Structure formats: C-alpha cells, structure tokens
Amino acid sequence: MESGGVAVNHEFKATSTITIKGILSLLMESIDENHDDSKRVISLGMGDPTLTTCFHTTQVAEEAVADTLLSHKFHGYAPTPGLLHARNAIAEYLSRELPYQLSSDDVFITSGCTQAIDVSVALLARPGANILLPRPGFPIYELCAAFRHVEVRHYNLLPEKGWEVDLDDIEALADQNTVALVIINPGNPCGNVYSYHHLEKIAETAKRLGTIVIADEVYGHLAFGANPFVPMGVFGSIVPVLTLGSLSKRWIVPGWRLGWFVTSDPCGTFRKPKVVERIKKYFDLLGGPATFIQAAIPSIILQTEEVFFKKTIEKLRHTADICCKEIEDIPCIFCPCKPEGSMAMMVKLNLSLLEDISDDIDFCFKLAKEESVIILPGTAVGLKDWLRITFAADASALEEG
C-alpha cells in the first residue's frame, strides 16, 4: 500500500507525479550522498512493519504457506476471483462483525489492497465521473483516478475533531456525477479510528447524496484508543459499501500481497446481473496473488490466536506513546491529537520557529541530509507543511529519531 502517487515540487517539476516510495527513495539518496557512517539511518517514513525488529507475523501464517507450497497442489492458476475456499474463509472472517452474512460471491481476491483500490476506481469510472477523497489521505487513489480519467474532489478531515470527516464538505462537493465516497478507517495517514456514530453519519450522508462508500480497511482492527474498530459494512443496509482490505497489516505480511475487494451490500445493489458481469469481466484481466498464498488463507484466519493480535496492538500502543512523548520535546512540531490506530500519525510543522526552511519537503530533505532521519512530507498525502510519521518502528529508533 505504500506506493501512492502525488505531485510534488522538490528538485523536479510541480506537475510531475511521484510515488510515496519515490519520495522516500529520493530522501534516502540524499542521505547516501553525504552519509556519516557514525550515524545510523532512522526511517520513520515507510509503513512496512517488517522493517523493524519488534513486529513479526505469527508462526501459524508461515507454516500455513509452507504447507500449501509443499503440498504441490497449488502450482497452477487460481480462478480469477480467487480460490473458492479462500473466498469462503474471507467471507466468514468479515461476517463476524456484520449484521448479515457475506458469501464467497461477495469476495474477490486481489494482489494486495493496492489492486483492490485500482479495481474499485476502474469499475466506477465513466465519462464525467468524480470521486470524493479525504485530505489528507492515501495518494494512490489520485493516481488510479488520473489513469481512469475520474475527477478527484477532496473533502477535509478535521484535526481538531480527531480527524473526523467534514460532512459539510462532502455535501458541498458531491453532485449527480459523484460515483463514490472514500473512507480510510483506521486512518492512514492520521492514525484516527472513527466511532460507530460518525460512521453511521457518513453512511446516511452518502445515501442522501445517492453515492456509494469505498471503505479502505487495510488497517482494520489495528485500534488501541477509545474507539473500537467498526467495519463500514455494518451500515451496508443504509448505503452500498465496497470493502477493501488485506492480510498485510494485521498479520504483518505486506509482501505476501494478499488483499480483497468485497461487496458489503445486503440490499443487493452489486448483485444486479450487469454489475456482477462487469466485476467478473474486469477480474478476468487481472492476476491475483500466488495460488499457494491464497490456499493458505483458511488456515491463517482460523488458526491465528487472539493473543497474537493483542500483542501487536500493545506494541503499537507502546510505540505510539513513545512517538508522542518525543514530539512533545520538539518545539517546531505539534501533534493535534494522539493516534488511536493504524501505524502512522500526522503532525504540524511550525515554520516560523525554523531558519532557512521553506516548507515540509525542504524540511524532510534537510533532516535526511543532516540527521539521517527519514519522515514523509505532508505534501505527499495532501497537507502542505505537515509531516507523516510512522510509529510502527523500534522504540530505539523513535527515541533516537
């Protein structure tokens, strides 16, 4: 998921499009040019918990994949929607917290959540269409929309209200050509977790505007604050929901590229024959995850013990606390609200307290060059003069960085 595109203007044209990985690569290059070997590189920019020493997947998941690979039964192609028993397992897993039951027909397996994002935008694209995206948000949506000639309209998230959705913004932006409203919960890049009541308001707003909701839940269940994680699909009877998710974050396996695109729609909007045919035909164009990875899904979901998830949550709570504590001692950075979920947070940069720093991009490049610390400029996720800090990191890196 860490490959979203964005227009930036540091040492390249403002109209050029660069990915998050591209920005982080440029920051790394600036370190390599002047690297002091006495300083270790501290990367707080990439949302990949496997780069740390404290976050690991469960042995159950590794053994499940090894078993399916060594069984010699899953070396061939999988059906384009994904292996049936894998889709059944995902449907059962997601249905645990819904007031209705999903079936395998509602589930399509994708190559990570990134592909699920692209599928959702591609399927909704039509002449004149627009899509409502959060600001700040995950910029791969903008990149996918640009390729599909879908207009992007940004609604604001409100830092003073725990990064809640500005519902008035949505009302003002939507029109008869609005094909979807995108919600990212738990939030990337803000670390927020929406309450049941706020999600219900979002669903009611989308219904009133006659659009659907795309619920990006790649960080699903990674909540450690006051609000528990509530899947948007709970409100599927109010408004049709496309649920996007993956094993990547909760199971700490982003490199396995196992995601899903799910129609959370008990009223049957997505079950109309023409809609089903369109979805199926589009998936005929795609290549999903490796078949043996798909085959391991039922064992991974059924056999992973709750203690593994609890340990991950406790580690995230601990590293988030360390990050916030360290930020309190930095006068030029302000955190409007403590993160309650996901693996990243947004902080405001006070340029008036800094000399010879023009903006957030300039700050990040000079920080990389002078201190060998990498964080993501807020411009990359839609907020100029803010910073995104990944707290899914080793405690020593957060304290030293």
PDB file of N, CA and C in Angstrom, residues 209-296:
ATOM      1  N   LEU A 209     -26.922  11.532  -0.692  1.00  0.00           N
ATOM      2  CA  LEU A 209     -26.303  12.066  -1.912  1.00  0.00           C
ATOM      3  C   LEU A 209     -26.383  11.095  -3.081  1.00  0.00           C
ATOM      4  N   GLY A 210     -26.857   9.883  -2.819  1.00  0.00           N
ATOM      5  CA  GLY A 210     -27.024   8.905  -3.894  1.00  0.00           C
ATOM      6  C   GLY A 210     -25.734   8.306  -4.390  1.00  0.00           C
ATOM      7  N   THR A 211     -24.751   8.172  -3.507  1.00  0.00           N
ATOM      8  CA  THR A 211     -23.480   7.565  -3.907  1.00  0.00           C
ATOM      9  C   THR A 211     -23.172   6.364  -3.018  1.00  0.00           C
ATOM     10  N   ILE A 212     -22.103   5.648  -3.321  1.00  0.00           N
ATOM     11  CA  ILE A 212     -21.685   4.505  -2.521  1.00  0.00           C
ATOM     12  C   ILE A 212     -20.464   4.884  -1.690  1.00  0.00           C
ATOM     13  N   VAL A 213     -20.097   3.991  -0.771  1.00  0.00           N
ATOM     14  CA  VAL A 213     -18.907   4.209   0.047  1.00  0.00           C
ATOM     15  C   VAL A 213     -17.860   3.147  -0.286  1.00  0.00           C
ATOM     16  N   ILE A 214     -16.639   3.594  -0.538  1.00  0.00           N
ATOM     17  CA  ILE A 214     -15.490   2.690  -0.630  1.00  0.00           C
ATOM     18  C   ILE A 214     -14.792   2.753   0.728  1.00  0.00           C
ATOM     19  N   ALA A 215     -14.799   1.637   1.433  1.00  0.00           N
ATOM     20  CA  ALA A 215     -14.216   1.579   2.780  1.00  0.00           C
ATOM     21  C   ALA A 215     -12.858   0.903   2.720  1.00  0.00           C
ATOM     22  N   ASP A 216     -11.814   1.708   2.841  1.00  0.00           N
ATOM     23  CA  ASP A 216     -10.441   1.200   2.859  1.00  0.00           C
ATOM     24  C   ASP A 216     -10.121   0.803   4.296  1.00  0.00           C
ATOM     25  N   GLU A 217     -10.101  -0.513   4.548  1.00  0.00           N
ATOM     26  CA  GLU A 217      -9.896  -1.031   5.894  1.00  0.00           C
ATOM     27  C   GLU A 217      -8.655  -1.908   5.975  1.00  0.00           C
ATOM     28  N   VAL A 218      -7.623  -1.479   5.259  1.00  0.00           N
ATOM     29  CA  VAL A 218      -6.376  -2.245   5.261  1.00  0.00           C
ATOM     30  C   VAL A 218      -5.763  -2.312   6.662  1.00  0.00           C
ATOM     31  N   TYR A 219      -6.061  -1.293   7.502  1.00  0.00           N
ATOM     32  CA  TYR A 219      -5.592  -1.304   8.885  1.00  0.00           C
ATOM     33  C   TYR A 219      -6.682  -1.789   9.846  1.00  0.00           C
ATOM     34  N   GLY A 220      -7.665  -2.500   9.317  1.00  0.00           N
ATOM     35  CA  GLY A 220      -8.760  -2.983  10.128  1.00  0.00           C
ATOM     36  C   GLY A 220      -8.301  -3.708  11.382  1.00  0.00           C
ATOM     37  N   HIS A 221      -8.947  -3.397  12.519  1.00  0.00           N
ATOM     38  CA  HIS A 221      -8.692  -3.999  13.833  1.00  0.00           C
ATOM     39  C   HIS A 221      -7.451  -3.446  14.525  1.00  0.00           C
ATOM     40  N   LEU A 222      -6.642  -2.660  13.844  1.00  0.00           N
ATOM     41  CA  LEU A 222      -5.464  -2.082  14.497  1.00  0.00           C
ATOM     42  C   LEU A 222      -5.879  -0.788  15.201  1.00  0.00           C
ATOM     43  N   ALA A 223      -6.664  -0.959  16.264  1.00  0.00           N
ATOM     44  CA  ALA A 223      -7.185   0.161  17.046  1.00  0.00           C
ATOM     45  C   ALA A 223      -6.805  -0.036  18.500  1.00  0.00           C
ATOM     46  N   PHE A 224      -6.284   1.025  19.118  1.00  0.00           N
ATOM     47  CA  PHE A 224      -5.815   0.895  20.502  1.00  0.00           C
ATOM     48  C   PHE A 224      -6.202   2.108  21.353  1.00  0.00           C
ATOM     49  N   GLY A 225      -7.202   2.866  20.914  1.00  0.00           N
ATOM     50  CA  GLY A 225      -7.659   4.038  21.657  1.00  0.00           C
ATOM     51  C   GLY A 225      -9.064   3.846  22.198  1.00  0.00           C
ATOM     52  N   ALA A 226      -9.800   4.945  22.326  1.00  0.00           N
ATOM     53  CA  ALA A 226     -11.139   4.909  22.910  1.00  0.00           C
ATOM     54  C   ALA A 226     -12.162   4.242  21.988  1.00  0.00           C
ATOM     55  N   ASN A 227     -11.977   4.395  20.671  1.00  0.00           N
ATOM     56  CA  ASN A 227     -12.945   3.846  19.731  1.00  0.00           C
ATOM     57  C   ASN A 227     -12.514   2.475  19.230  1.00  0.00           C
ATOM     58  N   PRO A 228     -13.371   1.460  19.356  1.00  0.00           N
ATOM     59  CA  PRO A 228     -13.059   0.169  18.742  1.00  0.00           C
ATOM     60  C   PRO A 228     -13.236   0.261  17.232  1.00  0.00           C
ATOM     61  N   PHE A 229     -12.580  -0.630  16.511  1.00  0.00           N
ATOM     62  CA  PHE A 229     -12.760  -0.656  15.061  1.00  0.00           C
ATOM     63  C   PHE A 229     -14.160  -1.164  14.714  1.00  0.00           C
ATOM     64  N   VAL A 230     -14.856  -0.395  13.881  1.00  0.00           N
ATOM     65  CA  VAL A 230     -16.181  -0.782  13.389  1.00  0.00           C
ATOM     66  C   VAL A 230     -16.106  -0.829  11.864  1.00  0.00           C
ATOM     67  N   PRO A 231     -16.348  -1.993  11.249  1.00  0.00           N
ATOM     68  CA  PRO A 231     -16.300  -2.046   9.786  1.00  0.00           C
ATOM     69  C   PRO A 231     -17.451  -1.256   9.161  1.00  0.00           C
ATOM     70  N   MET A 232     -17.170  -0.568   8.087  1.00  0.00           N
ATOM     71  CA  MET A 232     -18.189   0.227   7.400  1.00  0.00           C
ATOM     72  C   MET A 232     -19.322  -0.650   6.886  1.00  0.00           C
ATOM     73  N   GLY A 233     -19.013  -1.906   6.630  1.00  0.00           N
ATOM     74  CA  GLY A 233     -20.036  -2.823   6.151  1.00  0.00           C
ATOM     75  C   GLY A 233     -21.200  -2.992   7.105  1.00  0.00           C
ATOM     76  N   VAL A 234     -21.032  -2.634   8.371  1.00  0.00           N
ATOM     77  CA  VAL A 234     -22.134  -2.663   9.344  1.00  0.00           C
ATOM     78  C   VAL A 234     -23.307  -1.829   8.837  1.00  0.00           C
ATOM     79  N   PHE A 235     -23.000  -0.805   8.052  1.00  0.00           N
ATOM     80  CA  PHE A 235     -24.024   0.110   7.559  1.00  0.00           C
ATOM     81  C   PHE A 235     -24.402  -0.180   6.102  1.00  0.00           C
ATOM     82  N   GLY A 236     -24.116  -1.406   5.659  1.00  0.00           N
ATOM     83  CA  GLY A 236     -24.410  -1.788   4.281  1.00  0.00           C
ATOM     84  C   GLY A 236     -25.878  -1.755   3.919  1.00  0.00           C
ATOM     85  N   SER A 237     -26.760  -1.849   4.911  1.00  0.00           N
ATOM     86  CA  SER A 237     -28.194  -1.757   4.622  1.00  0.00           C
ATOM     87  C   SER A 237     -28.638  -0.310   4.415  1.00  0.00           C
ATOM     88  N   ILE A 238     -27.794   0.650   4.832  1.00  0.00           N
ATOM     89  CA  ILE A 238     -28.084   2.066   4.606  1.00  0.00           C
ATOM     90  C   ILE A 238     -27.554   2.502   3.248  1.00  0.00           C
ATOM     91  N   VAL A 239     -26.305   2.102   2.944  1.00  0.00           N
ATOM     92  CA  VAL A 239     -25.654   2.510   1.702  1.00  0.00           C
ATOM     93  C   VAL A 239     -24.770   1.358   1.217  1.00  0.00           C
ATOM     94  N   PRO A 240     -24.712   1.106  -0.086  1.00  0.00           N
ATOM     95  CA  PRO A 240     -23.811   0.057  -0.585  1.00  0.00           C
ATOM     96  C   PRO A 240     -22.355   0.388  -0.257  1.00  0.00           C
ATOM     97  N   VAL A 241     -21.617  -0.635   0.178  1.00  0.00           N
ATOM     98  CA  VAL A 241     -20.224  -0.448   0.591  1.00  0.00           C
ATOM     99  C   VAL A 241     -19.325  -1.414  -0.169  1.00  0.00           C
ATOM    100  N   LEU A 242     -18.229  -0.895  -0.700  1.00  0.00           N
ATOM    101  CA  LEU A 242     -17.151  -1.732  -1.220  1.00  0.00           C
ATOM    102  C   LEU A 242     -16.069  -1.754  -0.152  1.00  0.00           C
ATOM    103  N   THR A 243     -15.830  -2.926   0.417  1.00  0.00           N
ATOM    104  CA  THR A 243     -14.837  -3.065   1.482  1.00  0.00           C
ATOM    105  C   THR A 243     -13.523  -3.549   0.897  1.00  0.00           C
ATOM    106  N   LEU A 244     -12.455  -2.785   1.147  1.00  0.00           N
ATOM    107  CA  LEU A 244     -11.122  -3.139   0.666  1.00  0.00           C
ATOM    108  C   LEU A 244     -10.248  -3.463   1.873  1.00  0.00           C
ATOM    109  N   GLY A 245      -9.509  -4.565   1.781  1.00  0.00           N
ATOM    110  CA  GLY A 245      -8.665  -4.942   2.911  1.00  0.00           C
ATOM    111  C   GLY A 245      -7.585  -5.911   2.496  1.00  0.00           C
ATOM    112  N   SER A 246      -6.855  -6.422   3.484  1.00  0.00           N
ATOM    113  CA  SER A 246      -5.783  -7.371   3.185  1.00  0.00           C
ATOM    114  C   SER A 246      -5.264  -8.003   4.463  1.00  0.00           C
ATOM    115  N   LEU A 247      -4.402  -8.998   4.280  1.00  0.00           N
ATOM    116  CA  LEU A 247      -3.678  -9.591   5.400  1.00  0.00           C
ATOM    117  C   LEU A 247      -2.510  -8.709   5.845  1.00  0.00           C
ATOM    118  N   SER A 248      -2.111  -7.777   4.997  1.00  0.00           N
ATOM    119  CA  SER A 248      -0.822  -7.086   5.106  1.00  0.00           C
ATOM    120  C   SER A 248      -0.487  -6.548   6.482  1.00  0.00           C
ATOM    121  N   LYS A 249      -1.380  -5.750   7.046  1.00  0.00           N
ATOM    122  CA  LYS A 249      -1.045  -5.018   8.268  1.00  0.00           C
ATOM    123  C   LYS A 249      -1.365  -5.833   9.519  1.00  0.00           C
ATOM    124  N   ARG A 250      -2.561  -6.418   9.582  1.00  0.00           N
ATOM    125  CA  ARG A 250      -2.932  -7.116  10.807  1.00  0.00           C
ATOM    126  C   ARG A 250      -2.064  -8.350  11.035  1.00  0.00           C
ATOM    127  N   TRP A 251      -1.689  -9.010   9.940  1.00  0.00           N
ATOM    128  CA  TRP A 251      -0.833 -10.198  10.064  1.00  0.00           C
ATOM    129  C   TRP A 251       0.649  -9.883   9.828  1.00  0.00           C
ATOM    130  N   ILE A 252       0.992  -8.624   9.580  1.00  0.00           N
ATOM    131  CA  ILE A 252       2.391  -8.190   9.376  1.00  0.00           C
ATOM    132  C   ILE A 252       3.033  -8.944   8.206  1.00  0.00           C
ATOM    133  N   VAL A 253       2.331  -8.987   7.070  1.00  0.00           N
ATOM    134  CA  VAL A 253       2.877  -9.671   5.879  1.00  0.00           C
ATOM    135  C   VAL A 253       2.594  -8.859   4.605  1.00  0.00           C
ATOM    136  N   PRO A 254       3.009  -7.591   4.527  1.00  0.00           N
ATOM    137  CA  PRO A 254       2.691  -6.791   3.340  1.00  0.00           C
ATOM    138  C   PRO A 254       3.267  -7.351   2.044  1.00  0.00           C
ATOM    139  N   GLY A 255       4.376  -8.070   2.139  1.00  0.00           N
ATOM    140  CA  GLY A 255       4.992  -8.614   0.928  1.00  0.00           C
ATOM    141  C   GLY A 255       4.267  -9.804   0.335  1.00  0.00           C
ATOM    142  N   TRP A 256       3.305 -10.361   1.045  1.00  0.00           N
ATOM    143  CA  TRP A 256       2.558 -11.504   0.510  1.00  0.00           C
ATOM    144  C   TRP A 256       1.516 -11.072  -0.511  1.00  0.00           C
ATOM    145  N   ARG A 257       1.179  -9.795  -0.508  1.00  0.00           N
ATOM    146  CA  ARG A 257       0.261  -9.205  -1.496  1.00  0.00           C
ATOM    147  C   ARG A 257      -1.074  -9.946  -1.547  1.00  0.00           C
ATOM    148  N   LEU A 258      -1.700 -10.152  -0.412  1.00  0.00           N
ATOM    149  CA  LEU A 258      -2.983 -10.842  -0.342  1.00  0.00           C
ATOM    150  C   LEU A 258      -4.037  -9.861   0.150  1.00  0.00           C
ATOM    151  N   GLY A 259      -4.876  -9.400  -0.786  1.00  0.00           N
ATOM    152  CA  GLY A 259      -5.922  -8.439  -0.445  1.00  0.00           C
ATOM    153  C   GLY A 259      -7.279  -8.915  -0.899  1.00  0.00           C
ATOM    154  N   TRP A 260      -8.285  -8.085  -0.628  1.00  0.00           N
ATOM    155  CA  TRP A 260      -9.637  -8.430  -1.071  1.00  0.00           C
ATOM    156  C   TRP A 260     -10.469  -7.199  -1.402  1.00  0.00           C
ATOM    157  N   PHE A 261     -11.391  -7.440  -2.313  1.00  0.00           N
ATOM    158  CA  PHE A 261     -12.391  -6.475  -2.771  1.00  0.00           C
ATOM    159  C   PHE A 261     -13.728  -7.142  -2.489  1.00  0.00           C
ATOM    160  N   VAL A 262     -14.534  -6.545  -1.605  1.00  0.00           N
ATOM    161  CA  VAL A 262     -15.737  -7.221  -1.115  1.00  0.00           C
ATOM    162  C   VAL A 262     -16.951  -6.302  -1.259  1.00  0.00           C
ATOM    163  N   THR A 263     -18.035  -6.837  -1.787  1.00  0.00           N
ATOM    164  CA  THR A 263     -19.284  -6.087  -1.887  1.00  0.00           C
ATOM    165  C   THR A 263     -20.093  -6.313  -0.613  1.00  0.00           C
ATOM    166  N   SER A 264     -20.049  -5.334   0.281  1.00  0.00           N
ATOM    167  CA  SER A 264     -20.785  -5.399   1.556  1.00  0.00           C
ATOM    168  C   SER A 264     -22.127  -4.707   1.336  1.00  0.00           C
ATOM    169  N   ASP A 265     -23.086  -5.472   0.852  1.00  0.00           N
ATOM    170  CA  ASP A 265     -24.291  -4.879   0.270  1.00  0.00           C
ATOM    171  C   ASP A 265     -25.486  -5.822   0.419  1.00  0.00           C
ATOM    172  N   PRO A 266     -26.071  -5.912   1.623  1.00  0.00           N
ATOM    173  CA  PRO A 266     -27.183  -6.839   1.825  1.00  0.00           C
ATOM    174  C   PRO A 266     -28.428  -6.513   1.001  1.00  0.00           C
ATOM    175  N   CYS A 267     -28.535  -5.269   0.510  1.00  0.00           N
ATOM    176  CA  CYS A 267     -29.698  -4.895  -0.307  1.00  0.00           C
ATOM    177  C   CYS A 267     -29.554  -5.314  -1.765  1.00  0.00           C
ATOM    178  N   GLY A 268     -28.363  -5.762  -2.155  1.00  0.00           N
ATOM    179  CA  GLY A 268     -28.205  -6.378  -3.467  1.00  0.00           C
ATOM    180  C   GLY A 268     -27.892  -5.471  -4.631  1.00  0.00           C
ATOM    181  N   THR A 269     -27.471  -4.230  -4.357  1.00  0.00           N
ATOM    182  CA  THR A 269     -27.138  -3.314  -5.458  1.00  0.00           C
ATOM    183  C   THR A 269     -26.051  -3.897  -6.358  1.00  0.00           C
ATOM    184  N   PHE A 270     -25.039  -4.532  -5.758  1.00  0.00           N
ATOM    185  CA  PHE A 270     -23.928  -5.084  -6.532  1.00  0.00           C
ATOM    186  C   PHE A 270     -24.228  -6.480  -7.078  1.00  0.00           C
ATOM    187  N   ARG A 271     -25.429  -7.000  -6.802  1.00  0.00           N
ATOM    188  CA  ARG A 271     -25.771  -8.333  -7.298  1.00  0.00           C
ATOM    189  C   ARG A 271     -26.617  -8.294  -8.562  1.00  0.00           C
ATOM    190  N   LYS A 272     -26.876  -7.104  -9.060  1.00  0.00           N
ATOM    191  CA  LYS A 272     -27.603  -6.996 -10.322  1.00  0.00           C
ATOM    192  C   LYS A 272     -26.767  -7.651 -11.425  1.00  0.00           C
ATOM    193  N   PRO A 273     -27.391  -8.415 -12.315  1.00  0.00           N
ATOM    194  CA  PRO A 273     -26.638  -9.191 -13.318  1.00  0.00           C
ATOM    195  C   PRO A 273     -25.592  -8.397 -14.086  1.00  0.00           C
ATOM    196  N   LYS A 274     -25.926  -7.166 -14.509  1.00  0.00           N
ATOM    197  CA  LYS A 274     -24.971  -6.378 -15.293  1.00  0.00           C
ATOM    198  C   LYS A 274     -23.772  -5.956 -14.435  1.00  0.00           C
ATOM    199  N   VAL A 275     -24.025  -5.668 -13.156  1.00  0.00           N
ATOM    200  CA  VAL A 275     -22.942  -5.272 -12.260  1.00  0.00           C
ATOM    201  C   VAL A 275     -22.025  -6.461 -11.994  1.00  0.00           C
ATOM    202  N   VAL A 276     -22.605  -7.608 -11.710  1.00  0.00           N
ATOM    203  CA  VAL A 276     -21.825  -8.824 -11.459  1.00  0.00           C
ATOM    204  C   VAL A 276     -20.974  -9.173 -12.678  1.00  0.00           C
ATOM    205  N   GLU A 277     -21.578  -9.081 -13.846  1.00  0.00           N
ATOM    206  CA  GLU A 277     -20.845  -9.404 -15.076  1.00  0.00           C
ATOM    207  C   GLU A 277     -19.678  -8.448 -15.284  1.00  0.00           C
ATOM    208  N   ARG A 278     -19.886  -7.176 -14.993  1.00  0.00           N
ATOM    209  CA  ARG A 278     -18.816  -6.179 -15.158  1.00  0.00           C
ATOM    210  C   ARG A 278     -17.657  -6.477 -14.203  1.00  0.00           C
ATOM    211  N   ILE A 279     -17.986  -6.790 -12.958  1.00  0.00           N
ATOM    212  CA  ILE A 279     -16.935  -7.087 -11.984  1.00  0.00           C
ATOM    213  C   ILE A 279     -16.148  -8.327 -12.411  1.00  0.00           C
ATOM    214  N   LYS A 280     -16.870  -9.375 -12.775  1.00  0.00           N
ATOM    215  CA  LYS A 280     -16.211 -10.628 -13.158  1.00  0.00           C
ATOM    216  C   LYS A 280     -15.335 -10.446 -14.394  1.00  0.00           C
ATOM    217  N   LYS A 281     -15.825  -9.701 -15.368  1.00  0.00           N
ATOM    218  CA  LYS A 281     -15.040  -9.495 -16.586  1.00  0.00           C
ATOM    219  C   LYS A 281     -13.778  -8.698 -16.285  1.00  0.00           C
ATOM    220  N   TYR A 282     -13.895  -7.719 -15.379  1.00  0.00           N
ATOM    221  CA  TYR A 282     -12.703  -6.943 -15.059  1.00  0.00           C
ATOM    222  C   TYR A 282     -11.664  -7.810 -14.368  1.00  0.00           C
ATOM    223  N   PHE A 283     -12.116  -8.680 -13.477  1.00  0.00           N
ATOM    224  CA  PHE A 283     -11.163  -9.552 -12.790  1.00  0.00           C
ATOM    225  C   PHE A 283     -10.523 -10.557 -13.736  1.00  0.00           C
ATOM    226  N   ASP A 284     -11.168 -10.836 -14.876  1.00  0.00           N
ATOM    227  CA  ASP A 284     -10.544 -11.706 -15.880  1.00  0.00           C
ATOM    228  C   ASP A 284      -9.268 -11.091 -16.438  1.00  0.00           C
ATOM    229  N   LEU A 285      -9.141  -9.762 -16.327  1.00  0.00           N
ATOM    230  CA  LEU A 285      -7.949  -9.074 -16.834  1.00  0.00           C
ATOM    231  C   LEU A 285      -6.790  -9.121 -15.851  1.00  0.00           C
ATOM    232  N   LEU A 286      -7.085  -9.455 -14.604  1.00  0.00           N
ATOM    233  CA  LEU A 286      -6.101  -9.269 -13.536  1.00  0.00           C
ATOM    234  C   LEU A 286      -5.413 -10.567 -13.152  1.00  0.00           C
ATOM    235  N   GLY A 287      -4.259 -10.406 -12.536  1.00  0.00           N
ATOM    236  CA  GLY A 287      -3.582 -11.540 -11.921  1.00  0.00           C
ATOM    237  C   GLY A 287      -3.584 -11.346 -10.418  1.00  0.00           C
ATOM    238  N   GLY A 288      -4.087 -12.321  -9.697  1.00  0.00           N
ATOM    239  CA  GLY A 288      -4.158 -12.205  -8.246  1.00  0.00           C
ATOM    240  C   GLY A 288      -2.894 -12.688  -7.574  1.00  0.00           C
ATOM    241  N   PRO A 289      -2.931 -12.865  -6.253  1.00  0.00           N
ATOM    242  CA  PRO A 289      -1.767 -13.356  -5.516  1.00  0.00           C
ATOM    243  C   PRO A 289      -1.434 -14.788  -5.914  1.00  0.00           C
ATOM    244  N   ALA A 290      -0.245 -15.239  -5.561  1.00  0.00           N
ATOM    245  CA  ALA A 290       0.173 -16.616  -5.843  1.00  0.00           C
ATOM    246  C   ALA A 290      -0.872 -17.591  -5.294  1.00  0.00           C
ATOM    247  N   THR A 291      -1.131 -18.637  -6.048  1.00  0.00           N
ATOM    248  CA  THR A 291      -2.176 -19.594  -5.680  1.00  0.00           C
ATOM    249  C   THR A 291      -1.900 -20.231  -4.321  1.00  0.00           C
ATOM    250  N   PHE A 292      -0.646 -20.560  -4.017  1.00  0.00           N
ATOM    251  CA  PHE A 292      -0.365 -21.222  -2.742  1.00  0.00           C
ATOM    252  C   PHE A 292      -0.567 -20.270  -1.555  1.00  0.00           C
ATOM    253  N   ILE A 293      -0.411 -18.954  -1.779  1.00  0.00           N
ATOM    254  CA  ILE A 293      -0.714 -17.986  -0.724  1.00  0.00           C
ATOM    255  C   ILE A 293      -2.229 -17.960  -0.475  1.00  0.00           C
ATOM    256  N   GLN A 294      -3.000 -17.935  -1.565  1.00  0.00           N
ATOM    257  CA  GLN A 294      -4.453 -17.968  -1.423  1.00  0.00           C
ATOM    258  C   GLN A 294      -4.905 -19.227  -0.684  1.00  0.00           C
ATOM    259  N   ALA A 295      -4.300 -20.350  -1.022  1.00  0.00           N
ATOM    260  CA  ALA A 295      -4.701 -21.622  -0.420  1.00  0.00           C
ATOM    261  C   ALA A 295      -4.470 -21.655   1.084  1.00  0.00           C
ATOM    262  N   ALA A 296      -3.554 -20.825   1.565  1.00  0.00           N
ATOM    263  CA  ALA A 296      -3.237 -20.799   2.998  1.00  0.00           C
ATOM    264  C   ALA A 296      -4.203 -19.947   3.810  1.00  0.00           C
TER     265      ALA A 296
END
